[in-house]
Amino acid sequence: MGRLSDNRGEDSQPVSFVEKLAGSEAFGMMFKEGMGLVEEAAAYLDGPGREEAKELPRAEALAYAAESMRLTTRLMQIASWLLLQRAVNQGELTRTQAASDRHRVKLHQQELASAADIFQRLPERLRDLALHSLRLQARIIHLDQLIYAMPESTHARSAPAASPVQEQLAKLRDAFAQ
């Protein structure tokens, strides 16, 4: 993470470029884009999309259902992350609090639910919304990794990651030990 300090003296704190980016006008634009996309998708899926889905052949109708569910899930993840970052920017949460709370926001890179040939036969508006949400999700995941990445010096010292199975077994042991 790049840091730059100003020349006002020894008491000055380093300025994190990532922190500045997360609180910048660019973040504000990303926030508006994401929340606008949520509204746009909801209006489409509850209105014209519902009518278009009724007219699709069976294979495309199933693909429409899968894509719309994945789109909705992806947009809820995006909206949750954006709202969390806005809370940090507005001073409602510290970055440390957001880092611990952010585990509730599962940011996973999702692919399309349908094969390319079937996806191309879906209504154009659904395809546009899905592709726009994928691009926005990729940008958000990248920013999330920049904001919450461990400092370089801790990467070398960190222990190997525990197996997810071992983590679940440990949680079960803890739960039954109480």
PDB file of C-alpha atoms in Angstrom:
ATOM      1  CA  MET A   1       0.000   0.000   0.000  1.00  0.00           C
ATOM      2  CA  GLY A   2       1.542   3.273  -1.045  1.00  0.00           C
ATOM      3  CA  ARG A   3       1.927   5.920   1.603  1.00  0.00           C
ATOM      4  CA  LEU A   4       3.022   9.497   1.279  1.00  0.00           C
ATOM      5  CA  SER A   5       3.589  11.953   4.076  1.00  0.00           C
ATOM      6  CA  ASP A   6       3.341  15.660   3.770  1.00  0.00           C
ATOM      7  CA  ASN A   7       6.139  18.015   4.756  1.00  0.00           C
ATOM      8  CA  ARG A   8       4.504  19.656   7.762  1.00  0.00           C
ATOM      9  CA  GLY A   9       6.761  18.072  10.333  1.00  0.00           C
ATOM     10  CA  GLU A  10       7.265  14.967  12.418  1.00  0.00           C
ATOM     11  CA  ASP A  11       3.688  14.865  13.746  1.00  0.00           C
ATOM     12  CA  SER A  12       2.182  14.377  10.302  1.00  0.00           C
ATOM     13  CA  GLN A  13       0.642  10.993   9.541  1.00  0.00           C
ATOM     14  CA  PRO A  14       1.226   9.114   6.303  1.00  0.00           C
ATOM     15  CA  VAL A  15      -1.521   9.442   3.717  1.00  0.00           C
ATOM     16  CA  SER A  16      -2.788   6.172   2.300  1.00  0.00           C
ATOM     17  CA  PHE A  17      -3.593   6.367  -1.401  1.00  0.00           C
ATOM     18  CA  VAL A  18      -6.106   3.542  -0.955  1.00  0.00           C
ATOM     19  CA  GLU A  19      -7.844   5.367   1.908  1.00  0.00           C
ATOM     20  CA  LYS A  20      -8.019   8.495  -0.241  1.00  0.00           C
ATOM     21  CA  LEU A  21      -9.446   6.465  -3.124  1.00  0.00           C
ATOM     22  CA  ALA A  22     -12.057   4.820  -0.902  1.00  0.00           C
ATOM     23  CA  GLY A  23     -13.232   8.239   0.299  1.00  0.00           C
ATOM     24  CA  SER A  24     -12.923  10.038  -3.022  1.00  0.00           C
ATOM     25  CA  GLU A  25     -15.313  11.360  -5.601  1.00  0.00           C
ATOM     26  CA  ALA A  26     -14.516   8.221  -7.623  1.00  0.00           C
ATOM     27  CA  PHE A  27     -16.006   6.135  -4.808  1.00  0.00           C
ATOM     28  CA  GLY A  28     -19.052   8.401  -4.810  1.00  0.00           C
ATOM     29  CA  MET A  29     -19.497   7.750  -8.509  1.00  0.00           C
ATOM     30  CA  MET A  30     -19.080   4.010  -7.966  1.00  0.00           C
ATOM     31  CA  PHE A  31     -21.647   4.154  -5.157  1.00  0.00           C
ATOM     32  CA  LYS A  32     -24.167   5.926  -7.407  1.00  0.00           C
ATOM     33  CA  GLU A  33     -23.468   3.482 -10.221  1.00  0.00           C
ATOM     34  CA  GLY A  34     -23.956   0.464  -7.975  1.00  0.00           C
ATOM     35  CA  MET A  35     -27.112   1.677  -6.276  1.00  0.00           C
ATOM     36  CA  GLY A  36     -28.500   2.840  -9.617  1.00  0.00           C
ATOM     37  CA  LEU A  37     -27.825  -0.593 -11.068  1.00  0.00           C
ATOM     38  CA  VAL A  38     -29.683  -2.211  -8.143  1.00  0.00           C
ATOM     39  CA  GLU A  39     -32.719   0.005  -8.810  1.00  0.00           C
ATOM     40  CA  GLU A  40     -32.531  -0.548 -12.563  1.00  0.00           C
ATOM     41  CA  ALA A  41     -32.349  -4.317 -12.199  1.00  0.00           C
ATOM     42  CA  ALA A  42     -35.217  -4.417  -9.699  1.00  0.00           C
ATOM     43  CA  ALA A  43     -37.430  -2.324 -11.981  1.00  0.00           C
ATOM     44  CA  TYR A  44     -36.593  -4.517 -14.970  1.00  0.00           C
ATOM     45  CA  LEU A  45     -37.007  -7.860 -13.200  1.00  0.00           C
ATOM     46  CA  ASP A  46     -40.310  -6.826 -11.588  1.00  0.00           C
ATOM     47  CA  GLY A  47     -41.688  -5.298 -14.777  1.00  0.00           C
ATOM     48  CA  PRO A  48     -40.663  -5.825 -18.384  1.00  0.00           C
ATOM     49  CA  GLY A  49     -38.349  -8.710 -17.521  1.00  0.00           C
ATOM     50  CA  ARG A  50     -41.180 -10.697 -15.999  1.00  0.00           C
ATOM     51  CA  GLU A  51     -43.183 -10.339 -19.211  1.00  0.00           C
ATOM     52  CA  GLU A  52     -40.194 -11.202 -21.413  1.00  0.00           C
ATOM     53  CA  ALA A  53     -39.471 -14.319 -19.356  1.00  0.00           C
ATOM     54  CA  LYS A  54     -43.000 -15.653 -19.962  1.00  0.00           C
ATOM     55  CA  GLU A  55     -42.393 -15.617 -23.716  1.00  0.00           C
ATOM     56  CA  LEU A  56     -39.135 -17.611 -23.617  1.00  0.00           C
ATOM     57  CA  PRO A  57     -38.799 -21.278 -24.603  1.00  0.00           C
ATOM     58  CA  ARG A  58     -38.142 -23.691 -21.714  1.00  0.00           C
ATOM     59  CA  ALA A  59     -34.311 -23.770 -21.890  1.00  0.00           C
ATOM     60  CA  GLU A  60     -34.091 -19.995 -22.114  1.00  0.00           C
ATOM     61  CA  ALA A  61     -36.705 -19.543 -19.370  1.00  0.00           C
ATOM     62  CA  LEU A  62     -34.601 -21.704 -17.031  1.00  0.00           C
ATOM     63  CA  ALA A  63     -31.490 -19.750 -17.992  1.00  0.00           C
ATOM     64  CA  TYR A  64     -33.390 -16.484 -17.402  1.00  0.00           C
ATOM     65  CA  ALA A  65     -34.352 -17.649 -13.904  1.00  0.00           C
ATOM     66  CA  ALA A  66     -30.763 -18.656 -13.109  1.00  0.00           C
ATOM     67  CA  GLU A  67     -29.292 -15.417 -14.483  1.00  0.00           C
ATOM     68  CA  SER A  68     -31.825 -13.234 -12.690  1.00  0.00           C
ATOM     69  CA  MET A  69     -31.159 -15.005  -9.369  1.00  0.00           C
ATOM     70  CA  ARG A  70     -27.415 -14.661  -9.815  1.00  0.00           C
ATOM     71  CA  LEU A  71     -27.806 -11.010 -10.843  1.00  0.00           C
ATOM     72  CA  THR A  72     -29.883 -10.306  -7.737  1.00  0.00           C
ATOM     73  CA  THR A  73     -27.365 -12.032  -5.464  1.00  0.00           C
ATOM     74  CA  ARG A  74     -24.446 -10.208  -7.069  1.00  0.00           C
ATOM     75  CA  LEU A  75     -26.176  -6.836  -6.740  1.00  0.00           C
ATOM     76  CA  MET A  76     -27.028  -7.427  -3.075  1.00  0.00           C
ATOM     77  CA  GLN A  77     -23.364  -8.200  -2.379  1.00  0.00           C
ATOM     78  CA  ILE A  78     -22.339  -5.050  -4.240  1.00  0.00           C
ATOM     79  CA  ALA A  79     -24.896  -2.891  -2.417  1.00  0.00           C
ATOM     80  CA  SER A  80     -23.892  -4.292   0.981  1.00  0.00           C
ATOM     81  CA  TRP A  81     -20.206  -3.594   0.326  1.00  0.00           C
ATOM     82  CA  LEU A  82     -20.903  -0.089  -0.961  1.00  0.00           C
ATOM     83  CA  LEU A  83     -23.080   0.764   2.053  1.00  0.00           C
ATOM     84  CA  LEU A  84     -20.392  -0.516   4.416  1.00  0.00           C
ATOM     85  CA  GLN A  85     -17.714   1.608   2.751  1.00  0.00           C
ATOM     86  CA  ARG A  86     -19.990   4.643   2.791  1.00  0.00           C
ATOM     87  CA  ALA A  87     -20.469   4.144   6.542  1.00  0.00           C
ATOM     88  CA  VAL A  88     -16.673   4.247   6.933  1.00  0.00           C
ATOM     89  CA  ASN A  89     -16.387   7.346   4.742  1.00  0.00           C
ATOM     90  CA  GLN A  90     -19.056   9.107   6.796  1.00  0.00           C
ATOM     91  CA  GLY A  91     -17.364   8.221  10.080  1.00  0.00           C
ATOM     92  CA  GLU A  92     -20.085   5.828  11.260  1.00  0.00           C
ATOM     93  CA  LEU A  93     -17.539   2.982  11.364  1.00  0.00           C
ATOM     94  CA  THR A  94     -13.781   2.818  11.529  1.00  0.00           C
ATOM     95  CA  ARG A  95     -11.875   0.950   8.840  1.00  0.00           C
ATOM     96  CA  THR A  96     -11.008  -1.662  11.510  1.00  0.00           C
ATOM     97  CA  GLN A  97     -14.666  -2.158  12.370  1.00  0.00           C
ATOM     98  CA  ALA A  98     -15.500  -2.437   8.693  1.00  0.00           C
ATOM     99  CA  ALA A  99     -12.770  -5.022   8.253  1.00  0.00           C
ATOM    100  CA  SER A 100     -14.324  -7.220  10.918  1.00  0.00           C
ATOM    101  CA  ASP A 101     -17.883  -6.593   9.722  1.00  0.00           C
ATOM    102  CA  ARG A 102     -17.004  -7.044   6.084  1.00  0.00           C
ATOM    103  CA  HIS A 103     -16.992 -10.799   6.509  1.00  0.00           C
ATOM    104  CA  ARG A 104     -20.759 -10.557   6.378  1.00  0.00           C
ATOM    105  CA  VAL A 105     -20.400  -9.270   2.815  1.00  0.00           C
ATOM    106  CA  LYS A 106     -19.274 -12.216   0.766  1.00  0.00           C
ATOM    107  CA  LEU A 107     -17.572 -10.845  -2.313  1.00  0.00           C
ATOM    108  CA  HIS A 108     -17.045 -13.688  -4.731  1.00  0.00           C
ATOM    109  CA  GLN A 109     -16.300 -13.275  -8.399  1.00  0.00           C
ATOM    110  CA  GLN A 110     -19.291 -14.813 -10.129  1.00  0.00           C
ATOM    111  CA  GLU A 111     -19.504 -15.936 -13.680  1.00  0.00           C
ATOM    112  CA  LEU A 112     -22.616 -16.106 -15.795  1.00  0.00           C
ATOM    113  CA  ALA A 113     -24.960 -18.945 -14.889  1.00  0.00           C
ATOM    114  CA  SER A 114     -25.636 -19.884 -18.510  1.00  0.00           C
ATOM    115  CA  ALA A 115     -23.610 -21.217 -21.383  1.00  0.00           C
ATOM    116  CA  ALA A 116     -22.634 -18.495 -23.858  1.00  0.00           C
ATOM    117  CA  ASP A 117     -24.989 -19.716 -26.603  1.00  0.00           C
ATOM    118  CA  ILE A 118     -28.021 -19.724 -24.297  1.00  0.00           C
ATOM    119  CA  PHE A 119     -26.997 -16.419 -22.686  1.00  0.00           C
ATOM    120  CA  GLN A 120     -27.046 -14.802 -26.146  1.00  0.00           C
ATOM    121  CA  ARG A 121     -30.685 -15.881 -26.577  1.00  0.00           C
ATOM    122  CA  LEU A 122     -31.809 -14.162 -23.362  1.00  0.00           C
ATOM    123  CA  PRO A 123     -33.467 -10.743 -23.455  1.00  0.00           C
ATOM    124  CA  GLU A 124     -30.967  -7.997 -24.253  1.00  0.00           C
ATOM    125  CA  ARG A 125     -31.778  -5.960 -21.144  1.00  0.00           C
ATOM    126  CA  LEU A 126     -31.063  -8.904 -18.826  1.00  0.00           C
ATOM    127  CA  ARG A 127     -27.768  -9.552 -20.633  1.00  0.00           C
ATOM    128  CA  ASP A 128     -26.782  -5.882 -20.325  1.00  0.00           C
ATOM    129  CA  LEU A 129     -27.601  -5.799 -16.600  1.00  0.00           C
ATOM    130  CA  ALA A 130     -25.721  -9.043 -15.951  1.00  0.00           C
ATOM    131  CA  LEU A 131     -22.597  -7.920 -17.815  1.00  0.00           C
ATOM    132  CA  HIS A 132     -22.625  -4.450 -16.205  1.00  0.00           C
ATOM    133  CA  SER A 133     -22.936  -6.039 -12.749  1.00  0.00           C
ATOM    134  CA  LEU A 134     -20.006  -8.382 -13.481  1.00  0.00           C
ATOM    135  CA  ARG A 135     -17.777  -5.448 -14.485  1.00  0.00           C
ATOM    136  CA  LEU A 136     -18.780  -3.465 -11.385  1.00  0.00           C
ATOM    137  CA  GLN A 137     -18.263  -6.500  -9.163  1.00  0.00           C
ATOM    138  CA  ALA A 138     -14.737  -6.990 -10.530  1.00  0.00           C
ATOM    139  CA  ARG A 139     -13.882  -3.344  -9.781  1.00  0.00           C
ATOM    140  CA  ILE A 140     -15.294  -3.617  -6.260  1.00  0.00           C
ATOM    141  CA  ILE A 141     -13.440  -6.853  -5.527  1.00  0.00           C
ATOM    142  CA  HIS A 142     -10.219  -5.193  -6.681  1.00  0.00           C
ATOM    143  CA  LEU A 143     -10.825  -2.154  -4.468  1.00  0.00           C
ATOM    144  CA  ASP A 144     -11.773  -4.391  -1.534  1.00  0.00           C
ATOM    145  CA  GLN A 145      -8.505  -6.285  -1.904  1.00  0.00           C
ATOM    146  CA  LEU A 146      -6.549  -3.022  -1.976  1.00  0.00           C
ATOM    147  CA  ILE A 147      -8.321  -1.655   1.099  1.00  0.00           C
ATOM    148  CA  TYR A 148      -8.212  -4.776   3.238  1.00  0.00           C
ATOM    149  CA  ALA A 149      -4.992  -6.411   2.022  1.00  0.00           C
ATOM    150  CA  MET A 150      -2.491  -7.326   4.715  1.00  0.00           C
ATOM    151  CA  PRO A 151       0.612  -5.125   4.834  1.00  0.00           C
ATOM    152  CA  GLU A 152       3.457  -6.543   2.774  1.00  0.00           C
ATOM    153  CA  SER A 153       5.565  -7.356   5.855  1.00  0.00           C
ATOM    154  CA  THR A 154       2.908  -9.654   7.323  1.00  0.00           C
ATOM    155  CA  HIS A 155       2.551 -11.788   4.188  1.00  0.00           C
ATOM    156  CA  ALA A 156       5.860 -13.553   4.784  1.00  0.00           C
ATOM    157  CA  ARG A 157       5.182 -14.148   8.473  1.00  0.00           C
ATOM    158  CA  SER A 158       1.608 -15.373   8.178  1.00  0.00           C
ATOM    159  CA  ALA A 159       0.910 -19.007   8.901  1.00  0.00           C
ATOM    160  CA  PRO A 160      -0.497 -21.204   6.174  1.00  0.00           C
ATOM    161  CA  ALA A 161      -4.262 -20.939   5.890  1.00  0.00           C
ATOM    162  CA  ALA A 162      -6.219 -23.557   7.778  1.00  0.00           C
ATOM    163  CA  SER A 163      -8.348 -25.949   5.833  1.00  0.00           C
ATOM    164  CA  PRO A 164     -12.008 -24.871   5.624  1.00  0.00           C
ATOM    165  CA  VAL A 165     -12.953 -28.339   6.864  1.00  0.00           C
ATOM    166  CA  GLN A 166     -10.659 -27.967   9.878  1.00  0.00           C
ATOM    167  CA  GLU A 167     -12.145 -24.540  10.597  1.00  0.00           C
ATOM    168  CA  GLN A 168     -15.684 -25.962  10.531  1.00  0.00           C
ATOM    169  CA  LEU A 169     -14.686 -28.880  12.776  1.00  0.00           C
ATOM    170  CA  ALA A 170     -13.132 -26.437  15.244  1.00  0.00           C
ATOM    171  CA  LYS A 171     -16.332 -24.381  15.270  1.00  0.00           C
ATOM    172  CA  LEU A 172     -18.377 -27.517  15.929  1.00  0.00           C
ATOM    173  CA  ARG A 173     -16.057 -28.550  18.772  1.00  0.00           C
ATOM    174  CA  ASP A 174     -16.364 -25.065  20.277  1.00  0.00           C
ATOM    175  CA  ALA A 175     -20.144 -25.099  19.972  1.00  0.00           C
ATOM    176  CA  PHE A 176     -20.502 -28.482  21.695  1.00  0.00           C
ATOM    177  CA  ALA A 177     -17.927 -27.630  24.372  1.00  0.00           C
ATOM    178  CA  GLN A 178     -20.145 -24.863  25.763  1.00  0.00           C
TER     179      GLN A 178
END
